[in-house]
Amino acid sequence: MKTDEILRELAPQGVIRTAINLGNPVLACRDATTGELAGVSVDLAQEVGRRLGVDIELRPFDAAGKVTQAVSSGELDMMFLAVDPVRAAEILFTAPYVVIEGTYLVRDDAPYQTVEDLDRTGVRIAVGKGAAYDLFLTRHLEQASLERAATSPGAIALFVEQKLDAAAGVRQPLTAYAEENPGYRVLPGRFTAIEQGMGVPKGREIARAWLQDFVEDVKGNGLVRKLLDKHGQNAASVAPPAAGWPIF
């Protein structure tokens, strides 16, 4: 692939308008001192720009569902999101570069001991609207119901304020909340392994093909692991090499 062909799809306005999802603190956040965007996805975006010789325009979002909406309205060229078939209606995904566990936060005195215990009639689970685990649980829960907050951090607040049975989300921020707030615990195990990939709007096959090669390279050369360590995200795993991709 020639660079100019890639850039016609990946940077049609001369920069790569890139969504950074702050709803997933494992991969992105704002620096507490400078207020600047930081994290694994930010560093990977800048590496894409370096390799292609093009500027990256970082656009922060506080929830993954809002990223999908921005794709639909033509505001983005590249995004970092959990791979999901619902989102694939608008987005061409690469294979995942990182795998993150989705699990539950509950109260210490709750009767639940495993993630499977939550799928019962009458159980109410808080979740961030449009987040990967919202989409997954919507498809897989048979008896429990979901209560949706605007963002993933908001799901924890909703769980606490409305005295729901659990909050669903990425393990790391749930664990951080339990460590800082006595009376809560995170369940062992996971209800899903959230696969984080890169994406471009539908119709940009050349851009997706280049990014797919990029993802495999940064997994294989150790950069993804290095960035996870740099940002203190040692609980997340580098995704294995892709086989049979794309699946959407």
Tab-separated table of C-alpha atoms in Angstrom:
chain	number	residue	atom	x	y	z
A	1	MET	CA	0.000	0.000	0.000
A	2	LYS	CA	1.229	3.484	-0.864
A	3	THR	CA	1.228	6.116	1.849
A	4	ASP	CA	-0.873	8.537	-0.190
A	5	GLU	CA	-3.557	5.871	-0.676
A	6	ILE	CA	-3.626	5.191	3.069
A	7	LEU	CA	-3.817	8.882	3.951
A	8	ARG	CA	-6.692	9.510	1.553
A	9	GLU	CA	-8.759	7.237	3.790
A	10	LEU	CA	-7.132	7.749	7.165
A	11	ALA	CA	-6.574	11.511	6.982
A	12	PRO	CA	-8.989	12.896	4.363
A	13	GLN	CA	-8.827	16.349	6.007
A	14	GLY	CA	-5.036	16.361	6.379
A	15	VAL	CA	-5.014	15.136	10.002
A	16	ILE	CA	-6.183	11.912	11.594
A	17	ARG	CA	-9.162	12.851	13.762
A	18	THR	CA	-8.760	10.287	16.533
A	19	ALA	CA	-11.214	9.379	19.274
A	20	ILE	CA	-9.734	8.752	22.720
A	21	ASN	CA	-12.209	7.044	25.048
A	22	LEU	CA	-11.660	8.329	28.582
A	23	GLY	CA	-14.399	5.975	29.761
A	24	ASN	CA	-11.760	3.225	29.789
A	25	PRO	CA	-9.041	4.399	32.221
A	26	VAL	CA	-6.914	1.344	31.454
A	27	LEU	CA	-6.110	2.843	28.053
A	28	ALA	CA	-6.581	6.606	28.388
A	29	CYS	CA	-6.863	9.402	30.944
A	30	ARG	CA	-6.104	13.068	31.502
A	31	ASP	CA	-2.824	13.867	33.190
A	32	ALA	CA	-3.675	15.059	36.690
A	33	THR	CA	-1.084	17.842	36.509
A	34	THR	CA	-1.207	19.096	32.920
A	35	GLY	CA	-4.713	18.068	31.889
A	36	GLU	CA	-3.289	16.594	28.697
A	37	LEU	CA	-4.463	13.272	27.292
A	38	ALA	CA	-2.271	10.304	28.144
A	39	GLY	CA	-2.318	6.528	28.017
A	40	VAL	CA	-1.723	3.525	25.813
A	41	SER	CA	-4.192	4.540	23.107
A	42	VAL	CA	-2.770	8.081	22.994
A	43	ASP	CA	0.758	6.746	22.520
A	44	LEU	CA	-0.360	4.296	19.833
A	45	ALA	CA	-2.158	7.079	17.984
A	46	GLN	CA	1.002	9.176	18.009
A	47	GLU	CA	2.975	6.198	16.699
A	48	VAL	CA	0.533	5.916	13.786
A	49	GLY	CA	1.132	9.594	13.019
A	50	ARG	CA	4.891	9.179	13.244
A	51	ARG	CA	4.943	6.252	10.826
A	52	LEU	CA	2.705	7.957	8.287
A	53	GLY	CA	4.158	11.441	8.712
A	54	VAL	CA	0.807	13.034	9.531
A	55	ASP	CA	-0.571	14.974	12.516
A	56	ILE	CA	-2.941	13.337	14.979
A	57	GLU	CA	-5.877	15.380	16.259
A	58	LEU	CA	-6.928	13.810	19.553
A	59	ARG	CA	-10.619	14.085	20.382
A	60	PRO	CA	-11.565	12.952	23.915
A	61	PHE	CA	-14.886	11.290	24.731
A	62	ASP	CA	-16.153	10.367	28.187
A	63	ALA	CA	-18.038	7.282	26.966
A	64	ALA	CA	-17.591	4.750	24.186
A	65	GLY	CA	-21.180	5.113	23.022
A	66	LYS	CA	-20.504	8.754	22.171
A	67	VAL	CA	-17.592	7.707	19.969
A	68	THR	CA	-19.904	5.553	17.873
A	69	GLN	CA	-22.303	8.482	17.504
A	70	ALA	CA	-19.438	10.689	16.295
A	71	VAL	CA	-18.462	8.074	13.718
A	72	SER	CA	-22.022	8.091	12.392
A	73	SER	CA	-21.921	11.865	11.956
A	74	GLY	CA	-18.602	11.801	10.076
A	75	GLU	CA	-16.502	13.463	12.783
A	76	LEU	CA	-13.771	10.812	13.148
A	77	ASP	CA	-11.130	8.993	11.118
A	78	MET	CA	-9.680	6.602	13.712
A	79	MET	CA	-10.825	5.285	17.071
A	80	PHE	CA	-9.760	2.968	19.908
A	81	LEU	CA	-12.689	0.858	21.121
A	82	ALA	CA	-13.653	-2.597	22.266
A	83	VAL	CA	-14.434	-4.770	19.274
A	84	ASP	CA	-18.161	-5.504	19.159
A	85	PRO	CA	-20.582	-6.640	16.439
A	86	VAL	CA	-23.043	-3.822	17.216
A	87	ARG	CA	-20.348	-1.205	16.647
A	88	ALA	CA	-19.246	-3.041	13.500
A	89	ALA	CA	-22.356	-1.662	11.788
A	90	GLU	CA	-20.489	1.675	11.651
A	91	ILE	CA	-16.837	0.737	12.196
A	92	LEU	CA	-14.234	-1.471	10.516
A	93	PHE	CA	-12.168	-2.973	13.322
A	94	THR	CA	-8.648	-4.317	13.470
A	95	ALA	CA	-7.842	-7.357	15.534
A	96	PRO	CA	-7.456	-6.517	19.240
A	97	TYR	CA	-4.187	-5.231	20.651
A	98	VAL	CA	-5.165	-5.564	24.331
A	99	VAL	CA	-7.534	-7.821	26.288
A	100	ILE	CA	-9.178	-6.480	29.466
A	101	GLU	CA	-11.419	-8.310	31.945
A	102	GLY	CA	-14.999	-7.258	32.552
A	103	THR	CA	-16.382	-8.105	35.993
A	104	TYR	CA	-18.627	-6.828	38.815
A	105	LEU	CA	-18.341	-4.583	41.866
A	106	VAL	CA	-20.642	-5.611	44.734
A	107	ARG	CA	-21.085	-4.807	48.424
A	108	ASP	CA	-19.167	-6.830	50.987
A	109	ASP	CA	-22.390	-8.260	52.419
A	110	ALA	CA	-23.864	-9.215	49.036
A	111	PRO	CA	-24.521	-12.961	48.583
A	112	TYR	CA	-22.792	-13.087	45.192
A	113	GLN	CA	-19.498	-14.984	44.981
A	114	THR	CA	-19.091	-15.512	41.236
A	115	VAL	CA	-20.049	-13.534	38.141
A	116	GLU	CA	-22.582	-16.225	37.275
A	117	ASP	CA	-24.455	-15.527	40.520
A	118	LEU	CA	-25.622	-12.137	39.213
A	119	ASP	CA	-27.855	-13.440	36.428
A	120	ARG	CA	-30.963	-13.858	38.565
A	121	THR	CA	-34.470	-12.461	38.429
A	122	GLY	CA	-34.709	-9.165	40.292
A	123	VAL	CA	-30.980	-8.411	40.158
A	124	ARG	CA	-30.192	-4.902	38.875
A	125	ILE	CA	-26.767	-4.119	37.450
A	126	ALA	CA	-25.380	-0.649	36.737
A	127	VAL	CA	-23.462	-0.209	33.500
A	128	GLY	CA	-22.135	2.602	31.323
A	129	LYS	CA	-24.474	3.167	28.387
A	130	GLY	CA	-22.982	1.893	25.134
A	131	ALA	CA	-19.852	0.520	26.810
A	132	ALA	CA	-18.502	-2.818	25.600
A	133	TYR	CA	-19.800	-4.608	28.674
A	134	ASP	CA	-23.233	-2.986	28.240
A	135	LEU	CA	-23.392	-4.400	24.712
A	136	PHE	CA	-22.131	-7.803	25.856
A	137	LEU	CA	-24.438	-8.102	28.858
A	138	THR	CA	-27.424	-6.930	26.820
A	139	ARG	CA	-26.889	-9.949	24.586
A	140	HIS	CA	-26.077	-12.495	27.284
A	141	LEU	CA	-27.958	-11.765	30.511
A	142	GLU	CA	-31.087	-13.900	30.696
A	143	GLN	CA	-32.700	-12.776	33.977
A	144	ALA	CA	-30.899	-9.784	35.517
A	145	SER	CA	-31.673	-6.265	34.285
A	146	LEU	CA	-29.342	-3.401	33.370
A	147	GLU	CA	-29.544	0.158	34.683
A	148	ARG	CA	-27.581	2.486	32.389
A	149	ALA	CA	-25.539	5.507	33.425
A	150	ALA	CA	-24.233	8.061	30.937
A	151	THR	CA	-20.610	6.972	31.461
A	152	SER	CA	-18.701	4.049	32.937
A	153	PRO	CA	-17.552	5.985	36.031
A	154	GLY	CA	-21.169	7.085	36.370
A	155	ALA	CA	-22.210	3.443	36.568
A	156	ILE	CA	-20.355	3.062	39.859
A	157	ALA	CA	-22.075	6.142	41.241
A	158	LEU	CA	-25.441	4.833	40.052
A	159	PHE	CA	-24.798	1.490	41.734
A	160	VAL	CA	-23.957	3.191	45.036
A	161	GLU	CA	-26.659	5.881	44.991
A	162	GLN	CA	-29.545	3.635	43.966
A	163	LYS	CA	-28.343	0.654	46.008
A	164	LEU	CA	-28.280	-1.634	42.985
A	165	ASP	CA	-26.902	-5.152	43.174
A	166	ALA	CA	-23.711	-4.616	41.196
A	167	ALA	CA	-21.773	-2.351	38.851
A	168	ALA	CA	-20.337	-3.910	35.703
A	169	GLY	CA	-17.124	-2.696	34.144
A	170	VAL	CA	-13.414	-3.025	33.576
A	171	ARG	CA	-11.720	-4.744	36.504
A	172	GLN	CA	-9.074	-2.091	37.246
A	173	PRO	CA	-11.311	0.921	38.055
A	174	LEU	CA	-13.724	-1.310	39.980
A	175	THR	CA	-10.819	-2.607	42.057
A	176	ALA	CA	-9.560	0.936	42.642
A	177	TYR	CA	-12.993	1.972	43.918
A	178	ALA	CA	-13.185	-1.005	46.299
A	179	GLU	CA	-9.715	-0.255	47.653
A	180	GLU	CA	-10.630	3.373	48.341
A	181	ASN	CA	-14.122	2.713	49.714
A	182	PRO	CA	-14.538	0.139	52.496
A	183	GLY	CA	-17.599	-2.056	52.182
A	184	TYR	CA	-17.161	-3.095	48.552
A	185	ARG	CA	-15.407	-5.924	46.732
A	186	VAL	CA	-14.778	-7.066	43.168
A	187	LEU	CA	-15.837	-10.545	42.155
A	188	PRO	CA	-13.216	-13.016	40.950
A	189	GLY	CA	-13.436	-14.261	37.392
A	190	ARG	CA	-14.920	-12.359	34.470
A	191	PHE	CA	-18.117	-12.277	32.444
A	192	THR	CA	-16.171	-11.405	29.296
A	193	ALA	CA	-12.712	-10.640	27.991
A	194	ILE	CA	-13.003	-7.204	26.398
A	195	GLU	CA	-10.912	-7.073	23.231
A	196	GLN	CA	-9.675	-3.561	22.481
A	197	GLY	CA	-8.975	-2.796	18.835
A	198	MET	CA	-8.495	0.124	16.505
A	199	GLY	CA	-11.117	1.153	13.988
A	200	VAL	CA	-12.006	3.356	11.054
A	201	PRO	CA	-15.395	4.310	9.597
A	202	LYS	CA	-17.063	1.783	7.311
A	203	GLY	CA	-15.865	1.942	3.708
A	204	ARG	CA	-12.209	2.686	4.504
A	205	GLU	CA	-10.798	-0.761	3.778
A	206	ILE	CA	-7.314	0.431	2.816
A	207	ALA	CA	-6.979	2.302	6.109
A	208	ARG	CA	-8.204	-0.707	8.079
A	209	ALA	CA	-5.746	-3.011	6.286
A	210	TRP	CA	-2.827	-0.712	7.159
A	211	LEU	CA	-3.937	-0.434	10.779
A	212	GLN	CA	-4.331	-4.208	10.980
A	213	ASP	CA	-0.681	-4.609	9.969
A	214	PHE	CA	0.233	-1.869	12.453
A	215	VAL	CA	-1.558	-3.630	15.323
A	216	GLU	CA	0.156	-6.939	14.599
A	217	ASP	CA	3.529	-5.182	14.436
A	218	VAL	CA	3.193	-3.310	17.746
A	219	LYS	CA	2.007	-6.483	19.478
A	220	GLY	CA	4.855	-8.519	18.035
A	221	ASN	CA	7.659	-6.017	18.616
A	222	GLY	CA	6.750	-5.521	22.279
A	223	LEU	CA	5.520	-1.921	22.039
A	224	VAL	CA	2.033	-2.663	23.420
A	225	ARG	CA	3.510	-4.452	26.441
A	226	LYS	CA	5.983	-1.606	26.951
A	227	LEU	CA	3.166	0.975	26.896
A	228	LEU	CA	1.015	-1.029	29.314
A	229	ASP	CA	3.969	-1.156	31.716
A	230	LYS	CA	4.737	2.539	31.189
A	231	HIS	CA	1.216	3.505	32.225
A	232	GLY	CA	1.009	1.039	35.112
A	233	GLN	CA	-1.590	-1.221	33.492
A	234	ASN	CA	0.053	-4.555	34.210
A	235	ALA	CA	-3.256	-6.363	34.734
A	236	ALA	CA	-4.194	-5.934	31.069
A	237	SER	CA	-2.894	-8.511	28.593
A	238	VAL	CA	-1.421	-8.077	25.137
A	239	ALA	CA	-3.808	-9.730	22.682
A	240	PRO	CA	-2.498	-12.825	20.887
A	241	PRO	CA	-1.578	-12.715	17.188
A	242	ALA	CA	-4.631	-12.451	14.970
A	243	ALA	CA	-5.963	-15.388	13.006
A	244	GLY	CA	-8.738	-15.150	10.459
A	245	TRP	CA	-9.200	-11.405	10.796
A	246	PRO	CA	-11.284	-9.414	9.942
A	247	ILE	CA	-14.325	-11.125	11.381
A	248	PHE	CA	-16.708	-8.224	10.604
